[in-house]
Coordinates of C-alpha atoms and ligand atoms in Angstrom, one line a residue:
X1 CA 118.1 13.5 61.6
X2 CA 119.2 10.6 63.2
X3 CA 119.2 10.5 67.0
X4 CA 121.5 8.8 69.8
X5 CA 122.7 5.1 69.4
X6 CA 120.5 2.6 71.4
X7 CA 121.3 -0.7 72.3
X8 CA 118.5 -3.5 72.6
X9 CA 118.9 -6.9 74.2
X10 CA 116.6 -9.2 73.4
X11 CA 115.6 -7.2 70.6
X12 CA 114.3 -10.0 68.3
X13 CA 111.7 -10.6 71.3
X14 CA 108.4 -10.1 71.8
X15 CA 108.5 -6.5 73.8
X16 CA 112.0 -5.9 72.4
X17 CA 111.0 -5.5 68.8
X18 CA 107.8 -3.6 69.4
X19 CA 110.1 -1.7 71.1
X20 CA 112.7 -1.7 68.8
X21 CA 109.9 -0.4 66.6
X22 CA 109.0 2.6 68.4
X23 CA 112.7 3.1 68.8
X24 CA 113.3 3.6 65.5
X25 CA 110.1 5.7 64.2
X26 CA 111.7 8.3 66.8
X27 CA 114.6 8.4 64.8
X28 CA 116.7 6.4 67.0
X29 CA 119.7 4.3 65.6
X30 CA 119.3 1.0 67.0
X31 CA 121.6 -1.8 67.6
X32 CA 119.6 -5.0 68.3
X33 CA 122.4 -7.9 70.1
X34 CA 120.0 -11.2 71.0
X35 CA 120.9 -15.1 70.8
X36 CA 117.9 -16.4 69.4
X37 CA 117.1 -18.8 72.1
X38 CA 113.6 -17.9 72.3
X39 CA 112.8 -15.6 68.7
X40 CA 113.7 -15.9 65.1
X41 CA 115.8 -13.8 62.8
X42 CA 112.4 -13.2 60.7
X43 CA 111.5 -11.1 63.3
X44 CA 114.2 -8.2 62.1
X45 CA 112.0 -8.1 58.6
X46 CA 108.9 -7.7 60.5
X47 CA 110.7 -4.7 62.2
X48 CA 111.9 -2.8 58.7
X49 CA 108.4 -3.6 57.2
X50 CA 106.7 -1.4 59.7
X51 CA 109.6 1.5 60.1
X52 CA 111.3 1.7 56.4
X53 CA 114.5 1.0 58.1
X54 CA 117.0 -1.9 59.0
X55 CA 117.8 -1.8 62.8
X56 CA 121.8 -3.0 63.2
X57 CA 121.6 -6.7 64.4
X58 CA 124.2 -9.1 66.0
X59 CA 123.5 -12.3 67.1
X60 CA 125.5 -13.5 70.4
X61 CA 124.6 -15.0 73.5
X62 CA 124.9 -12.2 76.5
X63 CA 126.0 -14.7 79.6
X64 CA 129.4 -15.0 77.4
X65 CA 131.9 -12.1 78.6
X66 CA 134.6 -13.1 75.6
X67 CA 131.7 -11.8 73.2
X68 CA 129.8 -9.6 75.2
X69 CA 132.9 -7.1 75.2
X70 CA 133.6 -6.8 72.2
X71 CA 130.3 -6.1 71.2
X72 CA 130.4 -3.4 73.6
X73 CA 133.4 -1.9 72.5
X74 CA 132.2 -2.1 68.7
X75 CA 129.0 0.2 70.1
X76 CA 131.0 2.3 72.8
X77 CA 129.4 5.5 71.3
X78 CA 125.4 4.5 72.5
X79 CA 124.4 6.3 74.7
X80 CA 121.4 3.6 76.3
X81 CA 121.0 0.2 76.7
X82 CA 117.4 -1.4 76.7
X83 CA 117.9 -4.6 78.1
X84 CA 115.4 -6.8 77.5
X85 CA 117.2 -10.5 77.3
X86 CA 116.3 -13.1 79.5
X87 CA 114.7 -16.2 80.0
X88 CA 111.1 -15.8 81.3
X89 CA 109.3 -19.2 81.3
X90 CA 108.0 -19.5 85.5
X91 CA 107.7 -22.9 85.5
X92 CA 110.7 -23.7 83.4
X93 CA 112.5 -21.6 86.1
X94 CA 111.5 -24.2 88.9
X95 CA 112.5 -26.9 87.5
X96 CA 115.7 -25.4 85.6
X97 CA 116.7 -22.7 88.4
X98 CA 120.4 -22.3 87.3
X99 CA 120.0 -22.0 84.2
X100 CA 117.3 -18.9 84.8
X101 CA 120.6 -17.8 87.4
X102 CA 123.1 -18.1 84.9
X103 CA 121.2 -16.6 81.8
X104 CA 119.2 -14.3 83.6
X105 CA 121.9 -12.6 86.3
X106 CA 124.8 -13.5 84.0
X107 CA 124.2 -11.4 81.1
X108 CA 122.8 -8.7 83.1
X109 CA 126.5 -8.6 85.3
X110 CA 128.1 -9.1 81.5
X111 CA 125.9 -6.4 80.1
X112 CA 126.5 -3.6 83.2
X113 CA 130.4 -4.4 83.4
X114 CA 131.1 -3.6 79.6
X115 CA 129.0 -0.6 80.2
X116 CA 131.1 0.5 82.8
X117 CA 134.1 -0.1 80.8
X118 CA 132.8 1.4 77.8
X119 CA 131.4 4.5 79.4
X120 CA 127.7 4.3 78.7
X121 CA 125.6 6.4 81.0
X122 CA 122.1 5.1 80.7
X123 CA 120.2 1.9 81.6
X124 CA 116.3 0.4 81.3
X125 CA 115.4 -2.6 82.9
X126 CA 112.2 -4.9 82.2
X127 CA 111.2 -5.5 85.5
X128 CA 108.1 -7.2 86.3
X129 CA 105.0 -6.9 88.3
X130 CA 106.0 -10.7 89.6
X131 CA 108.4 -8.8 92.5
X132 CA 105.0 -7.9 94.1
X133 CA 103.8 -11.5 94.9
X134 CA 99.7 -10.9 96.7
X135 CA 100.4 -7.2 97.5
X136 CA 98.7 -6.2 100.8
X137 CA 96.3 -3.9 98.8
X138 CA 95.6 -2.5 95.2
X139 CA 95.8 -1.0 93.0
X140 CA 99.4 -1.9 94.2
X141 CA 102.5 1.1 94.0
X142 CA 105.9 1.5 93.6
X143 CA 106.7 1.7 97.5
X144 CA 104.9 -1.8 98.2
X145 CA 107.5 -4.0 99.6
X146 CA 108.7 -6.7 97.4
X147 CA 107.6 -10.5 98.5
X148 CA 109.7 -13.4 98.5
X149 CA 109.6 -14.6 94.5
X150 CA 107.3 -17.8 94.1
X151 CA 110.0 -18.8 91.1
X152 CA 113.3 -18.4 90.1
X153 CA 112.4 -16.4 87.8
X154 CA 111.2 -14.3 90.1
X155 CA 113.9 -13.9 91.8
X156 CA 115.8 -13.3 89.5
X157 CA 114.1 -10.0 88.6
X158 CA 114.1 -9.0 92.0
X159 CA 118.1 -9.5 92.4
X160 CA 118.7 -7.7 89.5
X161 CA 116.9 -4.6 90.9
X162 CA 119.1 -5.2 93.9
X163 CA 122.2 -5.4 91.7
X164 CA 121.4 -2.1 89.7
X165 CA 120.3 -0.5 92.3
X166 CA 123.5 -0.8 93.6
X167 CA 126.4 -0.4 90.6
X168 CA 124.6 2.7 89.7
X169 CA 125.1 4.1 93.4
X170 CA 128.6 4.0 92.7
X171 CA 129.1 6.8 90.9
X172 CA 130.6 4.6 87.6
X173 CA 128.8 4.1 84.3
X174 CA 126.1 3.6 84.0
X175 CA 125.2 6.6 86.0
X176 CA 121.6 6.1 85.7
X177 CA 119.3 3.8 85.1
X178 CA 115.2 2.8 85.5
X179 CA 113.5 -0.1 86.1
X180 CA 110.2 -1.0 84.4
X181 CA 108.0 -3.3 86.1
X182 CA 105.5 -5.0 83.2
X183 CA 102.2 -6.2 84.6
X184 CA 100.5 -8.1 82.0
X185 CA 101.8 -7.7 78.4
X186 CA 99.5 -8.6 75.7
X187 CA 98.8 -8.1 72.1
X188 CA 100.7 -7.4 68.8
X189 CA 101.9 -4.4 66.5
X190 CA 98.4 -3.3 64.5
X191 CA 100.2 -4.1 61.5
X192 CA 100.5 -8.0 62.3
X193 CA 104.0 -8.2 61.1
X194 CA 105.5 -8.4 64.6
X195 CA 104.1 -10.2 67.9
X196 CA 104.2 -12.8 70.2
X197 CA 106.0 -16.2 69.5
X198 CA 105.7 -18.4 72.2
X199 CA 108.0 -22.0 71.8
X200 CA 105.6 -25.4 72.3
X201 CA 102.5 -24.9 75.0
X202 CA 101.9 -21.3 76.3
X203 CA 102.0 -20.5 79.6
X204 CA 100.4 -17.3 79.0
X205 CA 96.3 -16.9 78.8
X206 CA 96.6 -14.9 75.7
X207 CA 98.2 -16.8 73.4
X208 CA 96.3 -19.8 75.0
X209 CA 93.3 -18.1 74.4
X210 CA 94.2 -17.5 70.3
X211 CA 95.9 -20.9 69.6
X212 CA 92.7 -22.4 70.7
X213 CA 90.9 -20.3 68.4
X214 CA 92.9 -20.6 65.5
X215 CA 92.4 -25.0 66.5
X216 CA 96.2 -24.7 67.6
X217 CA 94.8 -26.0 71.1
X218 CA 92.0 -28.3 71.9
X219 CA 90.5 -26.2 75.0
X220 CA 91.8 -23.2 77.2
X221 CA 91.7 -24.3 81.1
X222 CA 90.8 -21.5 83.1
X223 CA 92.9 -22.1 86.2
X224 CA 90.3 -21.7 89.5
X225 CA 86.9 -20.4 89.8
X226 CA 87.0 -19.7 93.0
X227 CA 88.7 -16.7 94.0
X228 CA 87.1 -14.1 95.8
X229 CA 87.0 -11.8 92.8
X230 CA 83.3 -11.1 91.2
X231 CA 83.9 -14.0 88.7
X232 CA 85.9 -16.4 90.8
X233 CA 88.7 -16.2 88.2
X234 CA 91.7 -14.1 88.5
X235 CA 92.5 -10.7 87.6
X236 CA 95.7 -9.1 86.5
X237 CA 96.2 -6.0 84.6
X238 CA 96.6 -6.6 80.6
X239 CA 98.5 -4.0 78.9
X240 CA 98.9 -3.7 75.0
X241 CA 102.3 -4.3 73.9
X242 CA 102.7 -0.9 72.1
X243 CA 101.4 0.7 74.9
X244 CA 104.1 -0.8 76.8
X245 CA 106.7 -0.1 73.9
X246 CA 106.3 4.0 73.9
X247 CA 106.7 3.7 77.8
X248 CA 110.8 3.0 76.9
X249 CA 111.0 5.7 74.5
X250 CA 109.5 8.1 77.1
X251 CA 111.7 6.4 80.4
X252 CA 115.0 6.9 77.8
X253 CA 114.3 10.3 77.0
X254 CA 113.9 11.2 80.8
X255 CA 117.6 9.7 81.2
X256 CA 119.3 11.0 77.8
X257 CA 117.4 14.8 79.1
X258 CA 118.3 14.3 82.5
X259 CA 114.6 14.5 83.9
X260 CA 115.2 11.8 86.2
X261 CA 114.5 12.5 90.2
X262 CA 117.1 10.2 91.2
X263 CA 120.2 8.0 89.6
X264 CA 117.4 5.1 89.6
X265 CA 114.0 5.1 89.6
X266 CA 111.3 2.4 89.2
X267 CA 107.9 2.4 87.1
X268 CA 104.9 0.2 86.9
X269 CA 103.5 -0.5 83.2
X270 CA 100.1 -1.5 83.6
X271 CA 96.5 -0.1 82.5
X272 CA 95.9 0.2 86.3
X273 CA 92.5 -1.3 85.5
X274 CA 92.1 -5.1 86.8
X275 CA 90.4 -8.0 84.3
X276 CA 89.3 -11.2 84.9
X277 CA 90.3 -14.1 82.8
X278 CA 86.8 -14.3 82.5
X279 CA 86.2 -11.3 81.3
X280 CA 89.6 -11.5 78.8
X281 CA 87.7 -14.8 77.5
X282 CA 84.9 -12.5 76.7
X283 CA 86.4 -9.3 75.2
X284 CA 88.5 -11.8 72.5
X285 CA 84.9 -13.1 71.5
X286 CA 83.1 -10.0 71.6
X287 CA 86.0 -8.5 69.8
X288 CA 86.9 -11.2 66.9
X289 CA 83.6 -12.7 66.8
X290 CA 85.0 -16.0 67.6
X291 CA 84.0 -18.5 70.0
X292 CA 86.2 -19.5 72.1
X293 CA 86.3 -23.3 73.8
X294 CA 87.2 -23.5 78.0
X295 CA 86.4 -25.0 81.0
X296 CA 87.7 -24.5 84.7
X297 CA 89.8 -26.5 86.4
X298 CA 91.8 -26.1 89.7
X299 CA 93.9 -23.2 90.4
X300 CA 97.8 -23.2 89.2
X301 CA 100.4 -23.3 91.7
X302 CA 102.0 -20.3 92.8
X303 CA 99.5 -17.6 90.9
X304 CA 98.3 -14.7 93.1
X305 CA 94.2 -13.6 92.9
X306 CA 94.4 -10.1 92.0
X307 CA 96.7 -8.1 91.0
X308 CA 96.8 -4.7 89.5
X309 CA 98.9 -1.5 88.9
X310 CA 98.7 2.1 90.8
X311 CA 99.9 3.8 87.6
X312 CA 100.5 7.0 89.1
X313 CA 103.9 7.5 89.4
X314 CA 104.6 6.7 85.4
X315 CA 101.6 9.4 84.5
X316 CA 103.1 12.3 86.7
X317 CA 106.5 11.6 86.2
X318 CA 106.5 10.0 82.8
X319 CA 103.4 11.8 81.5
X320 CA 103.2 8.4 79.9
X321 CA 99.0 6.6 80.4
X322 CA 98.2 3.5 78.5
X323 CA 95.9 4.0 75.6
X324 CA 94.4 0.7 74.8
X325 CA 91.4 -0.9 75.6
X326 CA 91.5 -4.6 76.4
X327 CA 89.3 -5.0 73.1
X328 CA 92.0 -3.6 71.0
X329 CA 94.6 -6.0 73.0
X330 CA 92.2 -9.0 71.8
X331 CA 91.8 -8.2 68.7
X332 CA 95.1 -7.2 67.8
X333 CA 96.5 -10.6 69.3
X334 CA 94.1 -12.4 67.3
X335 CA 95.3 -10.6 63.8
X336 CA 98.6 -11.6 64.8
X337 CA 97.6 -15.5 65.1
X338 CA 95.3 -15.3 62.4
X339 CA 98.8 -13.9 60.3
X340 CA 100.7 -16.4 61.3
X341 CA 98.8 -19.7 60.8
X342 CA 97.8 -17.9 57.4
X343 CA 93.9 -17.9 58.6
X344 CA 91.3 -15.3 57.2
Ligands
NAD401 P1 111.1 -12.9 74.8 O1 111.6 -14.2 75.2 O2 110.2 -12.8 73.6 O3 112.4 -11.9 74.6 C1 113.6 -12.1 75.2 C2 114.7 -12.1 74.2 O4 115.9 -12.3 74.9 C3 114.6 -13.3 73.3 O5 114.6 -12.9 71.9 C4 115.8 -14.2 73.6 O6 116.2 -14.9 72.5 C5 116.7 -13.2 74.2 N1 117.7 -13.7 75.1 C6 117.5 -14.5 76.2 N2 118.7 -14.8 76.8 C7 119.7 -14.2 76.1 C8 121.1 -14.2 76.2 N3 121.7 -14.8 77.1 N4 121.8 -13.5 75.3 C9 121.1 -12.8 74.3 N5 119.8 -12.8 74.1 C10 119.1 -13.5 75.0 O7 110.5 -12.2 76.1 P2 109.6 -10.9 76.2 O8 108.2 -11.2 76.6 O9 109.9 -10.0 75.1 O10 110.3 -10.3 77.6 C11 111.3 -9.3 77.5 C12 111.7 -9.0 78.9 O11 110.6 -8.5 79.7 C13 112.3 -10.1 79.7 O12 113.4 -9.7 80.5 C14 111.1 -10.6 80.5 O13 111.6 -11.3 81.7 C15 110.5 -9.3 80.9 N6 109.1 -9.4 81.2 C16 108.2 -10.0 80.3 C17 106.9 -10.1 80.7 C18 105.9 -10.9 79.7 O14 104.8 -11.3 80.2 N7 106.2 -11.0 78.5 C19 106.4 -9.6 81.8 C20 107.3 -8.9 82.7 C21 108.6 -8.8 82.4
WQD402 C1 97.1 -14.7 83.6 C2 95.9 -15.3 84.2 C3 96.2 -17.5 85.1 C4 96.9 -19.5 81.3 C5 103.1 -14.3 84.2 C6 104.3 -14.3 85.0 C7 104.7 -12.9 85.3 C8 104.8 -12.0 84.1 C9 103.6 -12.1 83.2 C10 107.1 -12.1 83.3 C11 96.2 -16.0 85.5 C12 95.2 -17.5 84.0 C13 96.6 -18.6 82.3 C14 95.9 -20.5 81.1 C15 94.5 -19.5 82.7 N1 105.9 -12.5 83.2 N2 95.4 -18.6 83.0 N3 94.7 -20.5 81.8 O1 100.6 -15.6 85.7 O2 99.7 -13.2 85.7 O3 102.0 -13.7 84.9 O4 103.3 -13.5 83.0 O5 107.6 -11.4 84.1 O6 105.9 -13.0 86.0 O7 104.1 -15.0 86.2 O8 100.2 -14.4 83.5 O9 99.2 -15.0 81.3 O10 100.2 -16.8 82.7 O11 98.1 -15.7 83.5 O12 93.4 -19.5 83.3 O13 96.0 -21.5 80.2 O14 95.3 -16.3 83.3 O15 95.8 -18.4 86.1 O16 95.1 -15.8 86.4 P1 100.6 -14.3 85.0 P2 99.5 -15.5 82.7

């Protein structure tokens, strides 16, 4: 039997589809609304291959209120909405900060106002482990207080906290809502018919790390080798994407049951465990067998030395724990690349 209506933003995304995915193998009816401006439509067949069923899809861009509300009113009877839409390049976001305002905050206000006037109660938010900046100390919780962003980007997660944070104190629709703070999000669906699709140069180490491999990239530059870490390189806590995926399932059925402790709450998603990129480097060639090509060079701008998740709060409250093993992540993002450049 079918369950509750779900809306997805940035559904034809990276996280939203995997999500998406898991969405629909419980049952859910989804309704996927993205612009395309950083995924493909192809993505939606990747989605029906793995479940055996065609998620409802309309494509319109989020930051326009004209659309936006009509789209809402069409889907009045969801009860959730994932949102997942947003711009997310770092560096693009310093050098294109109103744009990352606009998009980012824009369709978030659009999104929350036609929620209100269309009655629906619940709300998930991708958050990101960015709001923490160098945390005092690690593995770093909920209750550390947020640092001033190092991007736009990051501040524009941080404002949006702020912003549901405060509709849902109100007392309107949507009367509760949770905030999922993603550390490191890596990997693709087993199956290789869904993953990550990064336009022109990554900024990311892991699809760096498997464009180089598949001769995509000349050489992966490890960015400084001298933090005081074991390595010298940086750690952050990788999480599989599927991993990451079953965590929204899990926070939505907490707000359709009415488990949540409070109107709105706020999660880490990590692995809690810490990596260096080092040691990433090594699991993908210990993993695929593949050799991968690097050097070091200086440090980028604005990235922290070490930073991991306490993931207590989403085991006891969630009873949700990240399965994967960085191998798995590895490996799994190198089936993906190898599927797409149509390598053995
Ligand atoms: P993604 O770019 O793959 O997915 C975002 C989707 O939103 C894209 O399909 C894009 O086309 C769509 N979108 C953007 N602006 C839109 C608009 N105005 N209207 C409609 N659709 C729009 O990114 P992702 O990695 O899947 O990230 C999903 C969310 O998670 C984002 O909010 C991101 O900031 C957040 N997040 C991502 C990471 C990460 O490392 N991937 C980490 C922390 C948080
Ligand atoms: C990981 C490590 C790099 C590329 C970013 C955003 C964050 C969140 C997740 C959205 C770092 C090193 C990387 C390369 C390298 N996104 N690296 N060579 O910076 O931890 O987080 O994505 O919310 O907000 O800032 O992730 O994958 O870019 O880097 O050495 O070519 O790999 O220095 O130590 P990051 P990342």
């Amino acid at each position: 039997m079918k369950k509750e209506k779900i809306i997805v933003t940035g559904g034809a995304g990276y996280i939203g589809a995997h999500t998406a995915v898991e969405l629909l193998q419980s049952d859910y009816e989804v309704v996927i609304v993205d612009n395309l401006v950083n995924s493909s439509k192809s993505v939606l067949s990747g989605i029906a291959e793995i479940t055996g069923k065609q998620p409802a899809f309309e494509e319109l861009d989020l930051t326009h209120a004209g659309k936006t509300n009509p789209f809402f009113h069409k889907h009045r009877d969801a009860k959730a909405v994932i949102h997942f839409a947003a711009l997310k390049a770092v560096g693009e976001s310093t050098r294109l900060p109103i744009l990352y305002y606009k998009n980012n905050i824009g369709s978030l206000l659009n999104v929350m106002e036609a929620m209100k006037e269309e009655q629906i109660p619940h709300f998930i938010f991708s958050s990101s482990a960015t709001v923490y900046g160098q945390p005092e100390s690690l593995p770093v919780t909920e209750l550390a207080p947020v640092q001033p962003a190092s991007s736009p980007y990051g501040s524009t997660k941080q404002m949006a906290e702020v912003i549901i944070r405060d509709t849902v104190k109100t007392g309107n629709q949507p009367a509760s809502a949770i905030s999922l703070r993603y550390f490191n999000p890596i990997g693709a669906h087993p199956s290789a018919l869904i993953g990550e699709l990064p336009s022109g140069v990554p900024n990311n180490l892991m699809p760096f790390i498997t464009q180089t491999a598949a001769g995509v990239r000349k050489e992966l530059k490890v960015f400084g080798r001298d933090y005081q870490t074991s390595d010298g390189t940086a750690i952050r806590d990788y999480i599989h994407v599927t991993d990451l995926a079953r965590a929204h399932v899990i926070a939505l059925e907490r707000l359709l049951k009415g488990k949540n402790q409070a109107a709105y709450e706020v999660f880490n998603l990590g692995t809690g465990k810490g990596f260096s990129v080092l040691e990433v480097i090594h699991s993908f060639e210990k993993s695929t067998g593949v050799k991968l090509n690097y050097s070091f060079t200086d440090r980028r701008r604005g990235d922290v030395e070490s930073l991991y998740a306490s993931t207590e709060l989403a085991n006891k409250e969630l009873g949700w724990k990240a399965e994967c093993t960085l191998d798995e992540m590895t490996l799994s993002a190198w089936n993906w690349e190898k599927k797409l450049r149509n390598l053995q």
